[in-house]
Amino acid sequence: MKRPTHLVLAAMTVLSAGACKKDDAAIKTTSNGEMNVSASADSADARGHSMVRIVNVGNTGKDVALLLGDRTLFDNVQTASVTDYREVEANMANFLARGVGAMEATPLAKNDEVLMDGNRYTVFLIAEDVSKNTLRIVKDEVIPDSGKARIRVLHAAPGGPELDISIANAQDKLFSGVNFKSEAGYKDIEPAKVVLEVRAVNEPKLLLRLPPMDLKRATATTIVITGASKLSFFAFTDAMMPPMALKN
């Protein structure tokens, strides 16, 4: 039986999602079971916009707000959570984090960053100690090479040592010497279910073993290492969405 052309095209589109142009892909972000979708880089670029989100790893224990200039970009951002992406027009961005309901209080942290149209950025609010926070702004490259899964680690554990991160039973380290407030950059690996282990740099003692993670093709997973006397973590995953099926 001959299938309708639009159904054949739709099936081909889904199968080839990983091969579509990277900047044409919308992105789905999953964190703590919640999902949201952001526009493709090309569409944001065409509007003269970049895309920004915030991850709250601060020490307030309360919700925070992120301001861009005098505009509240995000409000009520809970600890250990990641927001959706919001499009912004500003190329010279003046970010400021405050406690919710504390608009007249001293800012928790602030930072300025040059943003390029069509790019994605994550603003991390990180606790430096019990009384001080900082804003760390990183560029997101959430689409891995074809057929791969992408992973990165951000060290947000105040007072923690430099960290080595390895896949359990692997001979080589995945990341080495990750400093506090630093992200190790992205690494593309073969899709697989992996168990990650965290140690102080060049030390055999295991500080943290993550539960098994299913790193799928065409996804980028960010792991945020937190904690003080004892390390913990949370993670969120960005995934390419297949392009829209063609219609007759």
Backbone as JSON, one array per atom type, in Angstrom:
{
  "sequence": "MKRPTHLVLAAMTVLSAGACKKDDAAIKTTSNGEMNVSASADSADARGHSMVRIVNVGNTGKDVALLLGDRTLFDNVQTASVTDYREVEANMANFLARGVGAMEATPLAKNDEVLMDGNRYTVFLIAEDVSKNTLRIVKDEVIPDSGKARIRVLHAAPGGPELDISIANAQDKLFSGVNFKSEAGYKDIEPAKVVLEVRAVNEPKLLLRLPPMDLKRATATTIVITGASKLSFFAFTDAMMPPMALKN",
  "N": [[0.85, -1.19, 0.0], [0.54, 2.18, -0.84], [1.96, 4.83, 0.95], [0.81, 8.0, 2.24], [2.45, 10.94, 1.06], [3.14, 12.94, 2.95], [3.27, 11.54, 5.36], [5.39, 9.78, 4.99], [7.47, 11.63, 4.72], [7.4, 12.76, 7.26], [8.2, 10.58, 8.89], [10.79, 10.19, 7.93], [11.89, 12.59, 8.74], [11.9, 12.43, 11.58], [13.66, 10.27, 11.95], [16.0, 11.35, 11.03], [16.67, 13.37, 12.73], [18.96, 14.0, 14.25], [20.68, 14.76, 12.29], [19.96, 17.19, 11.29], [20.34, 20.72, 10.54], [22.33, 22.29, 12.92], [21.82, 24.86, 14.08], [19.22, 25.23, 13.4], [17.6, 23.85, 15.1], [15.11, 23.59, 17.57], [15.2, 23.58, 21.19], [14.71, 21.33, 23.84], [14.5, 21.42, 27.29], [15.09, 19.54, 30.19], [14.48, 19.23, 33.6], [14.4, 18.03, 36.84], [12.09, 16.59, 36.2], [10.51, 18.45, 34.92], [9.72, 20.17, 31.86], [10.72, 22.39, 29.24], [10.6, 24.37, 26.25], [12.75, 25.97, 23.96], [13.4, 28.44, 21.44], [14.96, 28.0, 18.19], [18.45, 28.64, 17.5], [18.89, 30.02, 15.12], [16.41, 31.32, 14.66], [16.24, 33.05, 16.86], [18.5, 34.59, 16.37], [17.76, 35.85, 13.99], [15.9, 37.63, 14.96], [17.52, 39.34, 16.29], [18.25, 38.62, 18.85], [19.61, 37.14, 21.86], [19.69, 34.21, 24.03], [18.82, 33.54, 27.38], [19.16, 31.95, 30.57], [18.72, 31.06, 34.06], [20.45, 29.41, 36.71], [20.03, 28.48, 39.99], [22.25, 28.27, 42.44], [22.77, 29.4, 44.82], [23.38, 30.65, 48.22], [21.23, 31.38, 49.75], [18.99, 29.92, 50.41], [16.5, 30.59, 49.72], [14.04, 31.74, 47.29], [15.14, 33.43, 44.31], [15.61, 36.38, 42.27], [16.42, 37.35, 38.94], [17.74, 40.12, 37.41], [17.91, 42.08, 34.45], [19.51, 44.81, 33.71], [17.16, 47.21, 34.56], [15.05, 45.54, 34.36], [13.08, 42.81, 35.39], [14.06, 39.69, 34.75], [13.78, 37.01, 35.49], [11.86, 35.56, 38.1], [11.28, 34.36, 41.45], [12.98, 32.05, 41.49], [13.83, 28.91, 42.37], [16.05, 27.22, 44.71], [18.6, 25.09, 43.41], [17.5, 24.78, 40.88], [16.65, 25.13, 37.37], [15.83, 27.59, 35.01], [13.59, 28.3, 32.23], [14.71, 29.29, 28.91], [14.99, 32.74, 28.15], [14.44, 35.21, 25.7], [16.6, 37.92, 24.93], [17.36, 41.33, 24.12], [19.56, 42.91, 24.6], [23.0, 43.5, 24.03], [25.19, 44.25, 25.55], [25.01, 43.15, 28.62], [23.75, 43.76, 31.79], [23.69, 42.05, 34.54], [21.92, 41.23, 37.54], [21.4, 39.76, 40.66], [18.88, 39.23, 43.08], [17.35, 38.68, 46.29], [14.03, 37.42, 46.41], [11.43, 39.76, 46.7], [13.04, 41.63, 47.83], [13.77, 44.14, 46.75], [14.94, 46.56, 47.4], [17.12, 45.86, 48.81], [20.61, 45.02, 49.36], [22.21, 43.78, 46.47], [22.48, 40.27, 45.73], [24.44, 39.37, 44.0], [26.26, 40.53, 41.12], [26.98, 40.97, 37.63], [28.52, 41.74, 34.51], [28.11, 41.11, 31.06], [29.01, 40.44, 27.67], [26.77, 39.68, 25.2], [26.06, 37.64, 22.42], [24.11, 37.76, 19.48], [21.82, 35.12, 18.77], [23.03, 33.21, 20.34], [23.15, 31.0, 23.23], [22.98, 31.32, 26.78], [23.88, 30.5, 30.14], [23.23, 31.69, 33.32], [24.77, 31.27, 36.27], [24.03, 31.4, 39.62], [26.11, 31.32, 42.28], [27.08, 30.12, 45.44], [29.69, 31.48, 47.27], [30.59, 31.45, 49.89], [29.19, 31.4, 53.22], [28.09, 33.91, 53.23], [28.43, 35.21, 50.83], [27.83, 35.54, 47.35], [28.2, 34.76, 43.84], [27.91, 35.64, 40.37], [28.15, 33.61, 37.64], [28.65, 33.43, 34.27], [28.05, 31.51, 31.49], [28.59, 30.33, 28.18], [26.34, 28.41, 26.3], [26.63, 25.47, 24.5], [24.72, 23.46, 23.22], [24.26, 21.41, 21.44], [25.43, 18.4, 20.42], [28.14, 16.8, 18.54], [27.33, 14.92, 15.58], [25.52, 11.99, 16.3], [26.5, 11.76, 18.87], [26.57, 12.13, 22.51], [26.51, 14.85, 24.75], [28.29, 16.29, 27.49], [28.84, 18.18, 30.48], [30.46, 19.62, 33.38], [29.87, 21.58, 36.24], [31.54, 23.08, 38.88], [30.33, 23.81, 41.86], [30.67, 23.74, 44.59], [31.36, 25.2, 47.46], [34.5, 25.67, 48.97], [35.28, 23.17, 48.28], [37.65, 20.75, 46.91], [39.81, 20.86, 43.96], [38.46, 18.99, 41.27], [38.29, 15.67, 39.92], [36.57, 13.93, 37.42], [35.19, 10.89, 36.5], [34.11, 8.17, 34.39], [32.72, 5.31, 35.81], [34.87, 2.55, 36.16], [36.26, 3.21, 33.89], [39.32, 3.81, 32.15], [40.49, 6.29, 31.6], [40.22, 9.71, 32.72], [37.25, 11.67, 32.63], [36.91, 14.42, 33.05], [39.35, 16.65, 34.37], [40.86, 18.18, 37.18], [38.97, 20.25, 37.87], [38.12, 23.42, 38.82], [36.71, 25.27, 41.62], [33.8, 27.14, 40.93], [34.2, 26.9, 38.28], [33.42, 25.64, 34.99], [33.83, 22.65, 33.25], [33.87, 22.71, 30.54], [32.48, 21.33, 27.51], [32.16, 17.85, 26.69], [32.05, 15.43, 24.19], [30.65, 12.23, 23.95], [30.18, 8.68, 23.34], [26.78, 7.72, 23.17], [25.35, 6.35, 26.1], [24.53, 4.42, 29.08], [25.75, 5.57, 32.04], [27.81, 5.61, 35.0], [28.93, 8.12, 37.01], [31.87, 9.15, 38.72], [33.25, 11.08, 41.35], [36.16, 12.61, 42.44], [38.72, 14.12, 44.53], [41.3, 15.97, 42.89], [43.6, 13.83, 41.42], [43.44, 12.02, 43.53], [42.65, 8.93, 45.21], [40.37, 8.5, 46.79], [36.88, 8.19, 46.85], [34.56, 10.73, 46.47], [32.0, 11.29, 45.63], [29.47, 9.4, 44.12], [27.52, 9.3, 41.33], [24.13, 8.42, 40.55], [23.12, 5.99, 38.02], [23.18, 7.37, 34.75], [21.42, 8.05, 31.81], [22.76, 8.85, 28.99], [21.78, 10.22, 26.17], [21.75, 10.16, 22.56], [22.21, 13.22, 20.78], [21.78, 14.93, 22.94], [22.55, 17.23, 25.63], [23.99, 17.21, 28.7], [24.14, 18.86, 31.76], [25.92, 18.8, 34.71], [25.79, 19.79, 37.99], [27.88, 20.21, 40.6], [27.46, 20.32, 44.02], [27.25, 21.34, 47.52], [28.97, 21.29, 50.74], [30.5, 20.29, 53.27], [29.9, 17.76, 52.46], [29.64, 16.37, 49.27], [27.14, 16.87, 46.77], [24.71, 16.79, 44.09], [22.98, 18.15, 41.2], [21.23, 17.9, 38.07], [20.62, 18.84, 34.64], [19.13, 18.5, 31.4], [19.57, 19.21, 27.99], [18.0, 18.89, 24.86], [17.96, 18.22, 21.38], [15.21, 19.04, 19.35], [13.17, 17.36, 16.95], [12.81, 18.63, 13.61], [9.88, 20.32, 12.37], [7.35, 18.34, 10.84], [6.79, 18.16, 7.33], [3.95, 19.44, 5.6], [1.24, 18.73, 3.38]],
  "CA": [[0.0, 0.0, 0.0], [1.33, 3.4, -0.93], [1.68, 5.73, 2.06], [0.78, 9.42, 1.88], [3.78, 11.55, 1.03], [3.48, 13.69, 4.16], [3.62, 10.6, 6.43], [6.75, 9.31, 4.71], [8.38, 12.72, 5.05], [7.44, 12.9, 8.72], [9.01, 9.49, 9.42], [12.18, 10.47, 7.58], [12.33, 13.71, 9.56], [12.2, 11.95, 12.93], [14.85, 9.42, 11.92], [17.2, 12.12, 10.72], [16.69, 14.57, 13.57], [20.31, 14.32, 14.66], [21.46, 15.22, 11.15], [19.48, 18.48, 10.82], [21.25, 21.8, 10.83], [22.34, 22.5, 14.36], [21.21, 26.11, 14.5], [17.79, 25.21, 13.08], [16.89, 22.99, 16.04], [14.62, 24.04, 18.87], [15.81, 22.82, 22.28], [13.88, 20.96, 24.98], [15.28, 21.29, 28.51], [14.43, 18.75, 31.22], [15.09, 19.36, 34.92], [13.48, 17.59, 37.9], [10.84, 16.14, 35.63], [9.83, 19.52, 34.21], [10.27, 20.39, 30.53], [10.33, 23.57, 28.51], [11.15, 24.4, 24.9], [13.21, 27.29, 23.52], [13.49, 28.6, 19.99], [16.24, 27.67, 17.57], [19.42, 29.73, 17.48], [18.67, 30.8, 13.9], [15.25, 32.2, 14.79], [16.61, 34.11, 17.8], [19.46, 35.45, 15.68], [17.01, 36.65, 13.02], [15.23, 38.69, 15.71], [18.52, 40.14, 16.98], [18.18, 38.25, 20.26], [20.28, 35.98, 22.45], [18.81, 33.51, 24.96], [19.43, 33.51, 28.72], [18.44, 31.29, 31.66], [19.46, 31.12, 35.32], [20.5, 28.26, 37.62], [20.21, 29.0, 41.34], [23.05, 27.47, 43.35], [23.18, 30.36, 45.84], [23.38, 30.21, 49.61], [20.17, 32.05, 50.48], [17.94, 29.0, 50.82], [15.22, 31.19, 49.32], [13.92, 32.04, 45.87], [15.85, 34.62, 43.88], [15.21, 37.01, 41.02], [17.51, 37.82, 38.11], [17.4, 41.33, 36.68], [18.74, 42.53, 33.34], [19.28, 46.23, 33.86], [16.07, 47.43, 35.5], [13.97, 44.61, 34.01], [13.13, 41.49, 36.04], [14.05, 38.66, 33.71], [13.24, 35.82, 36.15], [11.46, 35.77, 39.48], [10.92, 33.14, 42.2], [13.8, 30.93, 41.04], [14.12, 28.1, 43.53], [17.39, 26.64, 44.83], [18.85, 23.85, 42.65], [16.58, 24.69, 39.75], [17.04, 25.83, 36.14], [14.67, 28.2, 34.37], [13.55, 28.25, 30.77], [15.45, 30.37, 28.25], [14.26, 33.94, 27.74], [15.16, 35.98, 24.69], [16.94, 39.28, 25.33], [17.88, 42.15, 23.04], [20.78, 43.62, 24.98], [24.29, 42.86, 23.77], [25.93, 44.45, 26.8], [24.0, 42.78, 29.61], [24.08, 44.04, 33.19], [22.89, 41.11, 35.34], [21.91, 41.44, 38.98], [20.56, 38.8, 41.37], [18.36, 39.69, 44.36], [16.35, 37.85, 46.93], [12.66, 37.8, 46.03], [10.81, 40.67, 47.66], [14.07, 42.45, 48.46], [14.22, 45.01, 45.66], [15.76, 47.66, 47.91], [18.24, 45.32, 49.57], [21.88, 44.87, 48.66], [22.14, 42.65, 45.54], [23.23, 39.07, 46.07], [25.6, 39.33, 43.11], [26.03, 41.15, 39.82], [28.03, 40.73, 36.65], [28.24, 42.24, 33.17], [28.55, 40.15, 30.03], [28.68, 40.72, 26.27], [25.97, 38.59, 24.64], [26.02, 37.65, 20.97], [22.82, 37.32, 18.95], [21.73, 33.74, 18.33], [23.71, 32.32, 21.27], [22.5, 30.67, 24.49], [23.83, 31.54, 27.94], [23.35, 30.16, 31.46], [23.74, 32.49, 34.44], [24.8, 30.48, 37.5], [24.23, 32.07, 40.91], [26.89, 30.34, 43.04], [27.51, 30.53, 46.78], [31.13, 31.4, 47.52], [30.65, 31.05, 51.3], [27.88, 31.56, 53.86], [27.59, 35.28, 53.12], [28.77, 35.82, 49.55], [27.47, 34.83, 46.13], [28.74, 35.32, 42.61], [27.25, 35.26, 39.13], [29.05, 33.05, 36.63], [27.89, 33.38, 33.03], [28.72, 30.62, 30.55], [27.93, 30.12, 26.89], [25.83, 27.04, 26.13], [26.72, 24.81, 23.18], [23.93, 22.33, 23.69], [24.04, 20.42, 20.39], [26.68, 17.64, 20.24], [28.45, 16.29, 17.21], [26.37, 13.93, 15.11], [25.59, 10.66, 16.88], [27.12, 11.78, 20.19], [25.95, 12.78, 23.66], [27.4, 15.89, 25.28], [28.24, 16.4, 28.95], [29.75, 19.13, 31.13], [30.36, 19.65, 34.85], [30.17, 22.84, 36.89], [31.94, 22.92, 40.28], [29.68, 24.85, 42.66], [30.76, 23.31, 45.98], [32.31, 26.1, 48.1], [35.48, 25.01, 49.82], [35.64, 21.86, 47.75], [38.93, 20.7, 46.21], [39.73, 20.61, 42.52], [37.79, 17.7, 41.1], [38.39, 14.78, 38.76], [35.32, 13.21, 37.17], [35.45, 9.73, 35.66], [33.09, 7.14, 34.24], [33.12, 4.15, 36.6], [35.6, 1.47, 35.49], [36.99, 3.69, 32.71], [40.73, 4.01, 32.44], [40.82, 7.71, 31.52], [39.31, 10.66, 33.35], [36.4, 12.44, 31.72], [37.35, 15.79, 33.3], [40.41, 16.64, 35.38], [41.26, 19.46, 37.77], [37.91, 21.25, 37.73], [38.19, 24.35, 39.94], [35.48, 25.88, 42.12], [33.16, 28.15, 40.08], [34.55, 26.66, 36.88], [32.79, 24.53, 34.29], [34.92, 21.94, 32.59], [33.67, 22.66, 29.1], [31.72, 20.17, 27.06], [32.84, 16.7, 26.09], [31.14, 14.54, 23.45], [30.96, 10.82, 24.15], [29.2, 7.77, 22.77], [25.61, 7.57, 24.02], [25.44, 5.17, 26.97], [24.18, 4.57, 30.48], [27.03, 5.67, 32.73], [27.89, 6.01, 36.41], [30.04, 9.05, 37.15], [32.51, 9.19, 40.03], [33.91, 12.35, 41.6], [37.26, 12.53, 43.41], [39.67, 15.23, 44.53], [42.24, 15.78, 41.8], [44.69, 12.86, 41.6], [43.27, 11.28, 44.78], [41.85, 7.73, 44.98], [39.16, 8.44, 47.6], [35.65, 8.56, 46.17], [33.8, 11.74, 47.17], [30.59, 11.25, 45.2], [29.12, 8.54, 42.99], [26.21, 9.66, 40.83], [23.34, 7.28, 40.08], [23.26, 5.79, 36.58], [22.59, 8.4, 33.9], [21.26, 7.61, 30.43], [23.17, 9.95, 28.12], [21.24, 9.85, 24.87], [22.21, 10.87, 21.37], [21.66, 14.55, 20.52], [21.47, 15.63, 24.18], [23.67, 17.82, 26.37], [23.67, 17.15, 30.12], [24.96, 19.67, 32.66], [25.94, 18.3, 36.08], [26.24, 20.82, 38.92], [28.35, 19.63, 41.87], [27.16, 21.25, 45.1], [27.56, 20.82, 48.84], [30.11, 21.87, 51.45], [31.23, 19.2, 53.91], [29.62, 16.56, 51.69], [29.24, 16.74, 47.93], [25.9, 16.39, 46.18], [24.63, 17.26, 42.71], [21.75, 18.06, 40.43], [21.56, 17.89, 36.64], [19.56, 19.13, 33.69], [19.48, 18.0, 30.07], [19.05, 19.88, 26.8], [17.88, 17.92, 23.77], [17.47, 18.7, 20.1], [13.88, 18.59, 18.93], [13.11, 17.15, 15.5], [12.13, 19.69, 12.88], [8.46, 20.09, 12.1], [7.06, 17.56, 9.65], [6.22, 18.88, 6.22], [2.54, 19.17, 5.35], [0.76, 19.01, 2.02]],
  "C": [[0.88, 1.24, 0.0], [0.95, 4.36, 0.19], [1.63, 7.16, 1.58], [2.16, 10.05, 2.01], [4.12, 12.24, 2.34], [3.83, 12.78, 5.33], [5.02, 10.05, 6.23], [7.76, 10.38, 5.09], [8.51, 12.89, 6.55], [8.32, 11.83, 9.34], [10.48, 9.74, 9.14], [12.73, 11.6, 8.44], [12.72, 13.27, 10.95], [13.47, 11.13, 12.95], [16.11, 10.22, 11.71], [17.35, 13.35, 11.59], [18.1, 14.98, 13.95], [21.15, 14.9, 13.55], [21.0, 16.58, 10.67], [20.49, 19.56, 11.18], [21.17, 22.16, 12.3], [21.57, 23.75, 14.77], [19.73, 26.2, 14.17], [16.96, 24.49, 14.13], [16.4, 23.77, 17.26], [15.17, 23.1, 19.94], [14.8, 22.59, 23.39], [14.79, 20.73, 26.18], [14.46, 20.56, 29.56], [15.2, 18.88, 32.53], [14.05, 18.99, 35.97], [12.11, 17.23, 37.36], [10.06, 17.2, 34.89], [10.52, 19.78, 32.88], [9.83, 21.76, 30.01], [11.09, 23.6, 27.19], [11.56, 25.83, 24.56], [13.41, 27.27, 22.01], [14.86, 28.17, 19.48], [17.15, 28.9, 17.6], [19.21, 30.63, 16.26], [17.52, 31.78, 14.07], [15.53, 33.34, 15.76], [17.56, 35.1, 17.14], [18.74, 36.38, 14.7], [16.27, 37.8, 13.7], [16.22, 39.61, 16.43], [18.57, 39.87, 18.47], [19.2, 37.17, 20.6], [19.3, 35.35, 23.43], [19.53, 33.27, 26.28], [18.53, 32.71, 29.66], [19.3, 31.4, 32.92], [19.35, 29.8, 36.07], [20.86, 28.79, 39.0], [20.97, 27.99, 42.19], [23.57, 28.37, 44.48], [23.02, 29.82, 47.24], [22.22, 30.79, 50.41], [19.15, 31.08, 51.05], [16.56, 29.49, 50.45], [15.22, 31.41, 47.81], [14.66, 33.34, 45.56], [15.25, 35.15, 42.6], [16.47, 37.42, 40.27], [17.02, 39.01, 37.3], [18.4, 41.55, 35.55], [18.52, 44.03, 33.24], [18.2, 46.45, 34.91], [14.87, 46.52, 35.22], [14.15, 43.3, 34.75], [12.98, 40.42, 34.96], [13.45, 37.36, 34.24], [12.91, 36.18, 37.59], [11.15, 34.42, 40.12], [11.67, 31.91, 41.7], [14.26, 30.14, 42.27], [15.56, 27.59, 43.53], [17.46, 25.33, 44.05], [17.83, 23.68, 41.52], [17.13, 25.48, 38.57], [15.77, 26.37, 35.5], [14.63, 27.83, 32.89], [14.5, 29.32, 30.22], [14.49, 31.52, 27.98], [15.11, 34.68, 26.71], [15.39, 37.4, 25.18], [17.56, 40.02, 24.14], [19.26, 42.71, 23.34], [22.03, 42.82, 24.6], [25.26, 43.09, 24.92], [24.94, 44.28, 27.94], [24.53, 43.03, 31.01], [23.16, 43.19, 34.06], [23.03, 41.42, 36.83], [20.95, 40.45, 39.6], [20.16, 39.38, 42.72], [17.51, 38.59, 44.97], [14.96, 38.33, 46.54], [12.05, 38.68, 47.12], [11.8, 41.59, 48.34], [14.64, 43.44, 47.45], [15.09, 46.17, 46.14], [17.0, 47.17, 48.65], [19.5, 45.26, 48.71], [21.78, 43.66, 47.72], [22.94, 41.45, 46.06], [24.52, 39.0, 45.27], [25.25, 40.06, 41.83], [27.23, 40.91, 38.92], [27.57, 41.29, 35.31], [28.82, 41.27, 32.15], [28.13, 40.66, 28.65], [27.98, 39.5, 25.71], [25.91, 38.74, 23.12], [24.7, 37.1, 20.48], [22.89, 35.87, 18.48], [22.43, 32.75, 19.24], [22.88, 32.12, 22.54], [23.49, 30.85, 25.64], [23.1, 31.06, 29.2], [24.04, 31.04, 32.49], [23.64, 31.62, 35.69], [24.98, 31.43, 38.69], [24.85, 31.05, 41.85], [27.25, 30.92, 44.39], [29.01, 30.38, 46.89], [31.4, 30.98, 48.97], [29.29, 31.35, 51.9], [27.29, 32.94, 53.63], [27.79, 35.91, 51.74], [28.38, 34.92, 48.4], [28.14, 35.49, 44.93], [27.89, 34.87, 41.44], [28.31, 34.81, 38.13], [28.23, 32.83, 35.37], [28.67, 32.57, 32.01], [27.9, 30.5, 29.27], [27.54, 28.66, 26.75], [25.98, 26.6, 24.68], [26.04, 23.47, 23.35], [23.71, 21.24, 22.63], [25.35, 19.69, 20.1], [26.94, 17.31, 18.78], [27.5, 15.15, 16.86], [26.6, 12.56, 15.75], [26.12, 10.61, 18.3], [26.16, 12.31, 21.26], [26.98, 13.74, 24.24], [27.2, 16.0, 26.78], [29.21, 17.49, 29.4], [29.49, 19.11, 32.63], [30.69, 21.05, 35.33], [30.42, 22.58, 38.37], [31.36, 24.08, 41.08], [29.64, 24.47, 44.13], [31.79, 24.18, 46.7], [33.23, 25.37, 49.06], [35.9, 23.65, 49.34], [36.97, 21.89, 47.0], [38.72, 20.72, 44.69], [39.25, 19.18, 42.31], [38.2, 17.0, 39.82], [37.06, 14.04, 38.63], [35.6, 12.11, 36.17], [34.18, 8.91, 35.49], [33.58, 5.9, 34.98], [33.73, 3.08, 35.71], [36.3, 1.91, 34.2], [38.42, 4.0, 33.1], [41.1, 5.49, 32.48], [39.78, 8.56, 32.22], [38.49, 11.38, 32.28], [36.75, 13.92, 31.81], [38.38, 15.75, 34.43], [40.69, 18.05, 35.86], [40.23, 20.56, 37.61], [37.89, 22.13, 38.99], [36.8, 24.83, 40.36], [35.07, 27.06, 41.25], [33.49, 27.97, 38.6], [33.67, 25.56, 36.3], [33.83, 23.95, 33.35], [34.83, 21.98, 31.07], [32.92, 21.39, 28.73], [32.64, 19.07, 26.55], [31.79, 15.83, 25.42], [31.6, 13.1, 23.61], [29.91, 9.98, 23.42], [28.0, 7.66, 23.7], [25.68, 6.27, 24.82], [24.83, 5.48, 28.33], [25.47, 4.52, 31.28], [26.82, 5.99, 34.2], [29.12, 6.89, 36.54], [30.55, 9.06, 38.59], [33.33, 10.46, 40.16], [34.94, 12.16, 42.71], [38.0, 13.86, 43.44], [40.75, 14.92, 43.5], [43.39, 14.86, 42.21], [44.63, 12.1, 42.92], [42.38, 10.06, 44.54], [40.51, 7.71, 45.7], [37.95, 8.95, 46.82], [34.87, 9.57, 47.03], [32.31, 11.69, 46.84], [30.46, 10.29, 44.03], [27.69, 8.9, 42.57], [25.43, 8.41, 40.44], [23.45, 7.15, 38.57], [22.51, 6.86, 35.79], [22.55, 7.87, 32.48], [21.54, 8.79, 29.52], [22.81, 9.58, 26.68], [21.85, 10.7, 23.76], [21.48, 12.2, 21.23], [21.17, 15.26, 21.78], [22.75, 16.22, 24.77], [23.26, 17.89, 27.84], [24.66, 17.99, 30.92], [24.8, 19.12, 34.08], [26.54, 19.39, 36.97], [26.6, 20.15, 40.24], [28.18, 20.68, 42.96], [27.61, 20.65, 46.43], [28.77, 21.51, 49.45], [30.91, 20.76, 52.09], [31.04, 17.88, 53.16], [29.09, 16.95, 50.33], [27.88, 16.14, 47.57], [25.84, 16.95, 44.76], [23.18, 17.43, 42.29], [22.13, 18.23, 38.96], [20.35, 18.34, 35.83], [20.07, 18.8, 32.29], [18.79, 18.81, 28.99], [19.06, 18.89, 25.64], [17.38, 18.61, 22.51], [16.07, 18.17, 19.85], [13.88, 18.39, 17.43], [12.41, 18.31, 14.83], [10.69, 19.33, 12.6], [8.28, 19.29, 10.83], [6.45, 18.43, 8.57], [4.77, 18.48, 6.01], [2.2, 19.48, 3.9], [-0.08, 20.29, 2.02]]
}
